[in-house]
XYZ file of C-alpha atoms in Angstrom:
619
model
C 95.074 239.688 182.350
C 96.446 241.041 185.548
C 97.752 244.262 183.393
C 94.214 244.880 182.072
C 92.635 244.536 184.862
C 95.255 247.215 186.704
C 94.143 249.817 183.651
C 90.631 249.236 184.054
C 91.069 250.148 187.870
C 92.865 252.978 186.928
C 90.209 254.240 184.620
C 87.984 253.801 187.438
C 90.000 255.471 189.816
C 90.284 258.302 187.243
C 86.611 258.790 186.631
C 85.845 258.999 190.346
C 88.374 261.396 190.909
C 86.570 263.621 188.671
C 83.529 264.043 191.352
C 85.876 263.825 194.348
C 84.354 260.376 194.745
C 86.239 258.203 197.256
C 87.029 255.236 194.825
C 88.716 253.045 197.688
C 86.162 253.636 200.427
C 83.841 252.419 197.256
C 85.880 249.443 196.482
C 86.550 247.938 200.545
C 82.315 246.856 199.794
C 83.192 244.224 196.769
C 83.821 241.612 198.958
C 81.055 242.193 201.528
C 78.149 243.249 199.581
C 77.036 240.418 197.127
C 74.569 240.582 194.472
C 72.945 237.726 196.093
C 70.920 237.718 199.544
C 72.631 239.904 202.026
C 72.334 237.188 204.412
C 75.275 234.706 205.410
C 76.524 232.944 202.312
C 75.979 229.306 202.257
C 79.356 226.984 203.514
C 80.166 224.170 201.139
C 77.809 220.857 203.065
C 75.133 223.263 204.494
C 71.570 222.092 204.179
C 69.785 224.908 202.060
C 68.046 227.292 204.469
C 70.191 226.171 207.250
C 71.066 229.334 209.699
C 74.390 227.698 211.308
C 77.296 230.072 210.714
C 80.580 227.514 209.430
C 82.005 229.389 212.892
C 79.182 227.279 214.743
C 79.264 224.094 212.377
C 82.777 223.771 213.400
C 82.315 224.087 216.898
C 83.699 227.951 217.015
C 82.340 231.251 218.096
C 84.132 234.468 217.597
C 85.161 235.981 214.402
C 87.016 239.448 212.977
C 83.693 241.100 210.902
C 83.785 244.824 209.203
C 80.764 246.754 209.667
C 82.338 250.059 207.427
C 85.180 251.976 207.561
C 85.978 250.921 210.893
C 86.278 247.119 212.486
C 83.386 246.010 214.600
C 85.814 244.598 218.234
C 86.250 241.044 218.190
C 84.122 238.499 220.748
C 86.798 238.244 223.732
C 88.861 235.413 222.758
C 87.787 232.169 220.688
C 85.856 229.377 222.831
C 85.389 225.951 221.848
C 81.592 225.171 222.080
C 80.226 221.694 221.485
C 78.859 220.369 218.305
C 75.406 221.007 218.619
C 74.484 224.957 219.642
C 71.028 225.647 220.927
C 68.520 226.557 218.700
C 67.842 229.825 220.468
C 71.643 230.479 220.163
C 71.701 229.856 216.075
C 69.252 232.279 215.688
C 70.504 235.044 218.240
C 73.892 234.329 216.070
C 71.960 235.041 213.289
C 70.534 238.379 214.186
C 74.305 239.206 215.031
C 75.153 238.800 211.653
C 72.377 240.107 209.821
C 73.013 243.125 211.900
C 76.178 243.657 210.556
C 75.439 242.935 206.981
C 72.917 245.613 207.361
C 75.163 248.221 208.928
C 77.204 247.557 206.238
C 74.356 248.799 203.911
C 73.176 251.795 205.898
C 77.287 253.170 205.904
C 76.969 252.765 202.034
C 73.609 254.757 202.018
C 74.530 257.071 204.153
C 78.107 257.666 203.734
C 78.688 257.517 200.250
C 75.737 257.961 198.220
C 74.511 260.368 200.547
C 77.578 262.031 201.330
C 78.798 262.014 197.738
C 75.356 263.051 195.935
C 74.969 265.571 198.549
C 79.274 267.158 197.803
C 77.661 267.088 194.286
C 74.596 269.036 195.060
C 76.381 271.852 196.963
C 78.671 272.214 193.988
C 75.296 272.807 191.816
C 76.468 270.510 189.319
C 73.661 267.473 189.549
C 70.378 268.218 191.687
C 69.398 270.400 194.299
C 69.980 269.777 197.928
C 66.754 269.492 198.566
C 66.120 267.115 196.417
C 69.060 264.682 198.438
C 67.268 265.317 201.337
C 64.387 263.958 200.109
C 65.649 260.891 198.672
C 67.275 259.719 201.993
C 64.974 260.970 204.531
C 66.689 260.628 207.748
C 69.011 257.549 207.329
C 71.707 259.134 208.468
C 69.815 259.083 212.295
C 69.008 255.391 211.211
C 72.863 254.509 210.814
C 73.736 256.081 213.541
C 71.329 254.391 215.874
C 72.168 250.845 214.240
C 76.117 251.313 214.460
C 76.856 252.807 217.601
C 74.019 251.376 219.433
C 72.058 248.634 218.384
C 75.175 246.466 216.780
C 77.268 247.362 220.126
C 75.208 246.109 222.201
C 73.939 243.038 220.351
C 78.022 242.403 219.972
C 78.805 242.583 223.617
C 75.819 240.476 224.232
C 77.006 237.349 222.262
C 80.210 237.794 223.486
C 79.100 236.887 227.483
C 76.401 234.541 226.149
C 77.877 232.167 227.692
C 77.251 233.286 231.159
C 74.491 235.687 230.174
C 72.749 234.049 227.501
C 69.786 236.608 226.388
C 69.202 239.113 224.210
C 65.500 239.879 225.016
C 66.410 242.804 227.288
C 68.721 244.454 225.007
C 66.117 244.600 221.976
C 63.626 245.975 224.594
C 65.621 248.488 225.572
C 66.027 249.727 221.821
C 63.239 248.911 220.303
C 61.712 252.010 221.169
C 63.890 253.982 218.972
C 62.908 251.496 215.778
C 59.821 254.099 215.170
C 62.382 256.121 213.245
C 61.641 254.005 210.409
C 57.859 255.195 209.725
C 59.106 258.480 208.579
C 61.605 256.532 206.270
C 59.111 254.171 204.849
C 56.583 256.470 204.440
C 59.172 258.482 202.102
C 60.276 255.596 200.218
C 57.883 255.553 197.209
C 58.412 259.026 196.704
C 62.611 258.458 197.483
C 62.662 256.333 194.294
C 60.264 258.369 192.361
C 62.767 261.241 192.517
C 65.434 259.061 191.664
C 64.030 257.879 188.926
C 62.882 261.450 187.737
C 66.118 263.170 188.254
C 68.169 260.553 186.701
C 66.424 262.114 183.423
C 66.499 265.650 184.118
C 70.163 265.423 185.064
C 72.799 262.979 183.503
C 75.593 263.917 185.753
C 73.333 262.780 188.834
C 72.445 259.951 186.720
C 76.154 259.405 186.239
C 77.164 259.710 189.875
C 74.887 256.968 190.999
C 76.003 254.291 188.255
C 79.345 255.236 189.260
C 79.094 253.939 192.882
C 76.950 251.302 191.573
C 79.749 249.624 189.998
C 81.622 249.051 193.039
C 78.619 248.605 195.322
C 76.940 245.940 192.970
C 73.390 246.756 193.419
C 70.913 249.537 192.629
C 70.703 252.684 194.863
C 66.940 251.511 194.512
C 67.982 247.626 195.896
C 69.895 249.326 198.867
C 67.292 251.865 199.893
C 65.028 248.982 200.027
C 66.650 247.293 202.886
C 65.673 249.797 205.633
C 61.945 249.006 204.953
C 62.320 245.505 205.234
C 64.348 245.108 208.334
C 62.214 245.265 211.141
C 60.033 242.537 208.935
C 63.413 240.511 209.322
C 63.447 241.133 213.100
C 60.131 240.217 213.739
C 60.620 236.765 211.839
C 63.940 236.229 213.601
C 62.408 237.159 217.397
C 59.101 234.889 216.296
C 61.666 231.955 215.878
C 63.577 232.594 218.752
C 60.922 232.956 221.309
C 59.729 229.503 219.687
C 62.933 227.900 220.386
C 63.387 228.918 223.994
C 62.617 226.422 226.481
C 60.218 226.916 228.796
C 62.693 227.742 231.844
C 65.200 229.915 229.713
C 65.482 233.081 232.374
C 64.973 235.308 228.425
C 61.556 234.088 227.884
C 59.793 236.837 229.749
C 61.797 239.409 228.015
C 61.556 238.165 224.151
C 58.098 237.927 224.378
C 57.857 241.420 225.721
C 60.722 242.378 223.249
C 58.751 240.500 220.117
C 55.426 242.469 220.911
C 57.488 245.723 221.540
C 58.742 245.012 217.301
C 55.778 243.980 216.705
C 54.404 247.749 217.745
C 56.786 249.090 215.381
C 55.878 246.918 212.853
C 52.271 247.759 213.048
C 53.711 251.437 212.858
C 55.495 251.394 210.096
C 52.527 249.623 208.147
C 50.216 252.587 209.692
C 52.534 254.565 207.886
C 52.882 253.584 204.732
C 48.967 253.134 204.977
C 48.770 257.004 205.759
C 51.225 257.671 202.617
C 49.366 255.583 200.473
C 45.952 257.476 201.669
C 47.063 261.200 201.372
C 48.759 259.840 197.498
C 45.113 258.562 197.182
C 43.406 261.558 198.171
C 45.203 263.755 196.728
C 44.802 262.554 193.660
C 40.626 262.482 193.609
C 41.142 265.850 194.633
C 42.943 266.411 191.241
C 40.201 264.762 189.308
C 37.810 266.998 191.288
C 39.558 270.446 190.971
C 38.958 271.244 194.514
C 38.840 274.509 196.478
C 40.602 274.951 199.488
C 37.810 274.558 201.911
C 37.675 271.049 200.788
C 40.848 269.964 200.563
C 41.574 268.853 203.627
C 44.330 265.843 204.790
C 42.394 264.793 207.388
C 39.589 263.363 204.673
C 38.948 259.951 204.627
C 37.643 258.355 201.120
C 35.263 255.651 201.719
C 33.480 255.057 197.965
C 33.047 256.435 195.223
C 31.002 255.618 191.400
C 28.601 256.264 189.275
C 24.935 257.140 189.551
C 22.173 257.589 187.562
C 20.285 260.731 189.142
C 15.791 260.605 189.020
C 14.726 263.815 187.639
C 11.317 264.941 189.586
C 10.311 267.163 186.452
C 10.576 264.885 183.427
C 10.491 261.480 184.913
C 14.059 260.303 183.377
C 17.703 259.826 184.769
C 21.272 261.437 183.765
C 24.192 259.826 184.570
C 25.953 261.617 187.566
C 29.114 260.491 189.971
C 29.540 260.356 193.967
C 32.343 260.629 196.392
C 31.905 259.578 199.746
C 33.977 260.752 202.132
C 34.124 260.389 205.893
C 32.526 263.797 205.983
C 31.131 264.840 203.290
C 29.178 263.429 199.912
C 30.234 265.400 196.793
C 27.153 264.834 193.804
C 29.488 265.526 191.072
C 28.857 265.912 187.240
C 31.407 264.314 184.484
C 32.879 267.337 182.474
C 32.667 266.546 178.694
C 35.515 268.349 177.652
C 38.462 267.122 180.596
C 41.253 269.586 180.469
C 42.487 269.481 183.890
C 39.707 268.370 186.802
C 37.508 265.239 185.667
C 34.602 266.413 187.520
C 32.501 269.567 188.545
C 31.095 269.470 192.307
C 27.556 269.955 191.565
C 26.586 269.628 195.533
C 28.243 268.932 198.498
C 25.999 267.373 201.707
C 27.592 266.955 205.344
C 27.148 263.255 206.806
C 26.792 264.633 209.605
C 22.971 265.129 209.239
C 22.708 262.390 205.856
C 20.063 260.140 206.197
C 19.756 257.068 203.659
C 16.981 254.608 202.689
C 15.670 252.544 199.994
C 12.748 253.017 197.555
C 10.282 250.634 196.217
C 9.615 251.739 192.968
C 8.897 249.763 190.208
C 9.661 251.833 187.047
C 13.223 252.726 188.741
C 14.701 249.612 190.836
C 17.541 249.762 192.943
C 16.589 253.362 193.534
C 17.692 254.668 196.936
C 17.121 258.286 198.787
C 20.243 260.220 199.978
C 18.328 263.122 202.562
C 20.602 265.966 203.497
C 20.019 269.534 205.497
C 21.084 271.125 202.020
C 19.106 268.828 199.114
C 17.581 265.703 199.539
C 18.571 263.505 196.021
C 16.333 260.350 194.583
C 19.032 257.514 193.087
C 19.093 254.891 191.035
C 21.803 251.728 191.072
C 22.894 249.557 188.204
C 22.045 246.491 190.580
C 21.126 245.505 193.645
C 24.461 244.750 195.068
C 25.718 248.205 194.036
C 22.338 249.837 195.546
C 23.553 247.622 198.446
C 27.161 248.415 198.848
C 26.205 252.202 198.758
C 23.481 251.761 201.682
C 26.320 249.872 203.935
C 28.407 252.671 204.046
C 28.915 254.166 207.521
C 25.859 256.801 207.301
C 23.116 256.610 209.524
C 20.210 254.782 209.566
C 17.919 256.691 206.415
C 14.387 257.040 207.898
C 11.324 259.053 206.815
C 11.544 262.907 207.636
C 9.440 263.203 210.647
C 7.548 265.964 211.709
C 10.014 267.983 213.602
C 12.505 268.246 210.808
C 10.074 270.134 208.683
C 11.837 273.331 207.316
C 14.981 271.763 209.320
C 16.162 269.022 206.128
C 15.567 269.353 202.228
C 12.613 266.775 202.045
C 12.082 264.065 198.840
C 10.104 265.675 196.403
C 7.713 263.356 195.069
C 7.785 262.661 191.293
C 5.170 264.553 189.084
C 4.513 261.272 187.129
C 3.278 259.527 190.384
C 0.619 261.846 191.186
C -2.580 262.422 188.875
C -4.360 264.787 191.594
C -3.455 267.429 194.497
C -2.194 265.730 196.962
C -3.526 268.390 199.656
C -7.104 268.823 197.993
C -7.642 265.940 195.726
C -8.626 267.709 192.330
C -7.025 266.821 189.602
C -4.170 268.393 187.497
C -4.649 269.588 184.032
C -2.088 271.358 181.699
C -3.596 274.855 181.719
C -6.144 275.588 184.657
C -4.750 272.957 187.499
C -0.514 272.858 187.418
C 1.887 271.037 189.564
C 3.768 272.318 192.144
C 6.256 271.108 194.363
C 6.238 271.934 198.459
C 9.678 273.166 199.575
C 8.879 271.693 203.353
C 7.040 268.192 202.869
C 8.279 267.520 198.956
C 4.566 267.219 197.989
C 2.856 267.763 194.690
C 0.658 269.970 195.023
C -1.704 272.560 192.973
C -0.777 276.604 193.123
C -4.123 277.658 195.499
C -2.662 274.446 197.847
C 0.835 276.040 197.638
C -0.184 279.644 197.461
C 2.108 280.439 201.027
C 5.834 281.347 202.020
C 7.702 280.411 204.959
C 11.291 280.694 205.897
C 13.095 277.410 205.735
C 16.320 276.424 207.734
C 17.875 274.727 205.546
C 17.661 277.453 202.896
C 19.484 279.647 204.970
C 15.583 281.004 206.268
C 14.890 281.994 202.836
C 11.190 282.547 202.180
C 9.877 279.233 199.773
C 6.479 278.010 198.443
C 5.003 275.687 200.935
C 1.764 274.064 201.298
C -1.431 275.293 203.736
C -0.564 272.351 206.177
C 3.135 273.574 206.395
C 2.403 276.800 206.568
C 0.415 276.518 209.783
C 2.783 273.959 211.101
C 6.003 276.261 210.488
C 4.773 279.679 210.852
C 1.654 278.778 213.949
C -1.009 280.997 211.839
C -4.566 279.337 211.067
C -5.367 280.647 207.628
C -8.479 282.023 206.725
C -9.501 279.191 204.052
C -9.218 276.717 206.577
C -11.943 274.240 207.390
C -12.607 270.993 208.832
C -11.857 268.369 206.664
C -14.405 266.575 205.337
C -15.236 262.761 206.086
C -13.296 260.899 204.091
C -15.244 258.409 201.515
C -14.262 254.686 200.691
C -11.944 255.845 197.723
C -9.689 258.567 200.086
C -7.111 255.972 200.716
C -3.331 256.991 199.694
C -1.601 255.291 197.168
C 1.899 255.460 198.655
C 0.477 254.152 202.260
C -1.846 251.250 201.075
C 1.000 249.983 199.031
C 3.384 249.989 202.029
C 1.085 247.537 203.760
C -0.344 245.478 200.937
C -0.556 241.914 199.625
C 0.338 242.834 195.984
C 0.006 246.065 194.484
C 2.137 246.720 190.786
C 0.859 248.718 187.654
C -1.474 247.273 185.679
C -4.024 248.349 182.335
C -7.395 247.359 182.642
C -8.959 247.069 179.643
C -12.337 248.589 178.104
C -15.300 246.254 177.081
C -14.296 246.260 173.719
C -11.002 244.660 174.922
C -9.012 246.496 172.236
C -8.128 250.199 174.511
C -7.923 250.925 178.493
C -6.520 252.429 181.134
C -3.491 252.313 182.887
C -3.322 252.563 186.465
C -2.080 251.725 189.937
C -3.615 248.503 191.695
C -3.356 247.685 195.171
C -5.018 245.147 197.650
C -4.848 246.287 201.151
C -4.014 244.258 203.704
C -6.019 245.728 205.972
C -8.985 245.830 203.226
C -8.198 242.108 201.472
C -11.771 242.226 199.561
C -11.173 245.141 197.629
C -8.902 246.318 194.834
C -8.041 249.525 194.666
C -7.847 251.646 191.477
C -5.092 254.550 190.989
C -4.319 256.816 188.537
C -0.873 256.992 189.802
C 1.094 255.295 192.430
C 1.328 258.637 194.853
C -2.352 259.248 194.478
C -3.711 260.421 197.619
C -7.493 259.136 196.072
C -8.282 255.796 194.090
C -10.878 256.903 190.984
C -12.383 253.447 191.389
C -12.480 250.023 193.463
C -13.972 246.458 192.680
C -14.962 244.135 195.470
C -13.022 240.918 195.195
C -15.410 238.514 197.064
C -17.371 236.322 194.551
C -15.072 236.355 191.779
C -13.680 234.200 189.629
C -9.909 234.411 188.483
C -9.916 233.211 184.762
C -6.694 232.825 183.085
C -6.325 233.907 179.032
C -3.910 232.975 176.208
C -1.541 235.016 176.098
C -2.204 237.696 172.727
C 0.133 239.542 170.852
C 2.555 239.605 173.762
C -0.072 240.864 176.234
C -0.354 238.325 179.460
C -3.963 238.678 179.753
C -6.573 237.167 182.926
C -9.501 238.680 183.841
C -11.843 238.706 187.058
C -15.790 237.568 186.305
C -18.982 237.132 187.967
C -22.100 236.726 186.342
C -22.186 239.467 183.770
C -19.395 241.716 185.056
C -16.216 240.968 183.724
C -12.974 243.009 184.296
C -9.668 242.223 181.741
C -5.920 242.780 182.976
C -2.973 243.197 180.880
C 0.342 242.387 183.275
C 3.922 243.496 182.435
C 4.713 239.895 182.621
C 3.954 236.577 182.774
C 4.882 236.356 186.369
C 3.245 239.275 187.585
C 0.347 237.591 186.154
C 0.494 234.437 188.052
C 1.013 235.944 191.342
C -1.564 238.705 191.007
C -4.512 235.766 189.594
C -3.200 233.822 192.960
C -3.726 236.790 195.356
C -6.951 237.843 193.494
C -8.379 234.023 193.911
C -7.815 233.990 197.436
C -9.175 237.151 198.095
C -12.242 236.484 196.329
C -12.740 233.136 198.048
C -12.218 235.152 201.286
C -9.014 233.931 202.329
C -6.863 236.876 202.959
C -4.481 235.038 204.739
C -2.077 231.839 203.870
C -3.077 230.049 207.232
C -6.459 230.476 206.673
C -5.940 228.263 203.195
C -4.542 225.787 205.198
C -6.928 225.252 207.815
C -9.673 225.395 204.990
C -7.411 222.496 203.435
C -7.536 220.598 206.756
C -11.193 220.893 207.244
C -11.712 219.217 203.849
C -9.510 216.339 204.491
C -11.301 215.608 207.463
C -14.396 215.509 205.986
C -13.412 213.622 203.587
């Protein structure tokens, strides 16, 4: 046995010698570097998870530990203690040898697989140098600081404990220097991504790292993983201690400075690998995107991003489209069909800086929302609620109508051509050949072509000259035009659709149905609030003029089976009877309990109450 096992070291020791490795540097680590938790090993009649050394269970302090190549100095002298060790002093004992265990681990990163993998490298016969430098960052400052500072001085420390017993200060005065370790944990991802990469491109890199694995029992991957969780490890151990301390201990004022200092370098090290994880983020969406330069930017912050189903203004119908939000900018983005490299073409990009968002009550398109921005102003449409919601919570400004002042200054809504039946500057109504739809580049009305028969330069169009309506015209450009007159008085029907319905007790679409009962039109109803007795008749919803009314008061509501999937009621008095077809059945109810009030003269729901009241007491 003994014989095979000298030939297999020999093998060893001639492999190594091949890459100049140092196979008894390699081999001093077998019996300090376990496969286990590099943490004390458990003495025979310890309590699982107990953290007294078998130095301390015995009543002894002071013991010959290796921390590398060289031998860490002694404690001066052994010292009997008692039995029973403070708790502070178990755990300060503790960080002692954790310490060392992890020096241990940072000479092995640093000294041999850097050292060796890096000999390797300047030969030219594994990876390029680079490529070492990347993988280890800058442990080598790391080991430094930890063996010829931070282990020192924690050493000495223990050794006077007895008439000095605190550590507090001594982590204060280092911690400081623990913000090395953001640049190393923000590197470690892409550390073992290389690794992993490399150890496929080249097999004699591949072959240099099992090599030293052998002797150092873990994974390059397992070792490099020990940096990032050791000020974790402190900040449990200093949490514990500062518990422990009684109240008078002359080191309480200084651990709980020294615990928030590590906590501070806790809290950077997660900002850093927050910041890694963000630019790995971000970079990628730019990939999907295909980006130019003036967008790419490091200092962009992605808040959302998702589908969207874009309103057309022209044809009345959606197509599917895609945002991205970012703490600048929104980019309106189209899916490519064909995705051979980027995912998506930037259709439009619109600074935050001037967005303004807000919701839309429409009833053919819920969960539609407007996104208003200095270069286009966009109309879109949710798959829910909650969706419509999350996208009005992000941190945009309030969305509020374009007021006055912004005319010509922000890319207005343009009003759908399927919500307006007439001009919405002169009333008469479109046709398809004499009387055509046009849209104002300043308000976003719908207007005819003598209505919209002006130019005007528009900021946000780069001052561009665009077709505007008569009332913008004046407004931006201060000339009264020749066809201007006074407007007339307006009649009982010149209400507009879009403001009574802002302000009314029910107002949906509706058909109303011919005396025959069998054709009809379909409209836009609305009761006013301000004008409860009357229903209002629309052609369309953005109507600036209802074709016809019907007073309310002296009706009665009369409920119908419902036919061929038609909810049916109708309003009568006397001879004059009025049928409604509703979308659904409860549409139906609520618009027969709102026209039933109405015509009783109740516009309001206290009023039905006190007219309740009054009857009981007569009663």
């Amino acid at each position: 046995m003994d014989a095979r096992h000298r030939a297999e070291q020999g093998n060893k020791q001639q492999q190594q010698g091949r890459r100049g490795l140092s196979f008894k540097c390699l081999s001093s680590f077998r019996h300090k570097i376990t496969e286990d938790n590099w943490r004390r090993q458990q003495e025979p009649g310890l309590e699982p998870g107990s953290k007294v050394s078998s130095a301390v269970r015995l009543g002894w302090v002071g013991a010959e530990v290796s921390a590398g190549p060289q031998q860490v100095p002694a404690c001066k002298g052994w010292s009997f203690l008692p039995m029973q060790e403070p708790e502070e002093k178990k755990i300060a004992l503790e960080l002692l040898e954790t310490e060392q265990a992890y020096v241990n681990r940072l000479h092995l990163l640093d000294q041999i697989f850097y050292t060796e993998l890096m000999k390797e490298a300047k030969n030219g016969k594994t990876v390029p140098e680079e490529v070492v430098k990347m993988i280890f960052s800058n442990i080598s400052s790391i080991y430094q600081f930890h063996s010829k500072f931070f282990l020192p001085e924690l050493q000495k420390r223990m050794e006077d404990w007895s008439c000095n017993p605190r550590i507090g200060d001594v982590i204060q005065k280092l911690a400081p220097f623990l913000k090395m370790y953001g640049e190393y944990v923000k590197n470690f991802d892409k550390a073992v991504e290389l690794i992993t990469v490399w150890s496929e491109k080249s097999p004699p890199f591949q072959e240099l790292i099992a090599d030293i694995q052998v002797c150092a029992n873990l994974t390059l991957q397992h070792h490099m993983l020990e940096p990032v969780q050791r000020i974790p490890r402190y900040e449990l151990l200093l949490k514990d201690y500062v518990r422990k301390l009684p109240p008078e201990s002359p080191d309480r004022d200084d651990a709980e400075k020294a615990l928030e200092m590590i906590f501070m370098v806790a809290k950077h090290s997660n900002a850093a690998i927050a910041e890694m994880k963000r630019l790995q983020n971000l970079w990628v969406v730019y990939q999907r995107l295909g980006l130019e330069d003036d967008i790419v930017d490091p200092s962009n912050e992605l808040i959302k991003e998702g589908p969207i189903q874009k309103i057309s203004t022209r044809n009345n119908s959606t197509s599917e489209k895609y945002l991205f939000l970012f703490n600048n900018m929104l980019l309106y983005c189209v899916p490519r069909v064909i995705q051979v490299g980027a995912e998506f073409q930037v259709h439009l990009r619109i600074n935050v800086d001037s967005m303004k968002v807000r919701e839309l009550n429409d009833t053919q398109f819920p969960n539609t929302f407007l996104v208003s921005g200095k270069q286009r102003t966009l109309e879109l449409q949710a798959r829910s609620e909650e969706e419509m919601n999350a996208w009005m919570k992000v941190p945009l400004s309030a969305g509020l109508p374009p007021q006055t002042e912004e005319l010509g200054r922000r890319a207005p809504q343009w009003v759908r051509d399927n919500l307006v039946s007439m001009c919405m500057r002169c009333r008469e109504p479109f046709n398809a050949i004499v009387r055509r739809r046009h849209h104002c580049r300043a308000c976003g009305y719908v207007v005819c072509a003598r209505c919209s028969d002006y130019r005007a330069e528009l900021q946000y169009d780069g001052n561009r000259l665009n077709r505007v309506c008569q009332e913008c015209y004046i407004f931006l450009m201060g000339h009264v035009v020749l066809e201007d007159r006074e407007e007339k008085h307006k009649g009982i029907l010149e209400k507009g659709a879009a403001e009574v319905s802002g302000r009314s007790l029910l107002c949906s679409s509706l058909q109303l149905l011919d005396k025959n009962g069998k054709g009809g039109t379909r409209g836009w109803f609305v009761i006013p609030q301000d004008d409860p007795l009357v229903l209002y008749i629309y052609a369309a919803p953005q109507d600036v003029r209802a074709h016809t009314s019907i007073p309310l008061l002296g009706y009665t509501v009369k409920d119908l089976p419902q036919e061929n999937s038609r909810h049916l009621f109708q309003l009568v008095q006397s001879r004059q009877v009025h049928t409604f077809v509703a979308d659904t059945e409860e549409l139906k109810r609520r618009w027969m309990s709102v026209m039933a009030r109405c015509a009783a003269g109740i516009t309001h729901p206290e009023e039905e109450e006190e007219d309740a009241e009054s009857c009981d007491e007569a009663e």
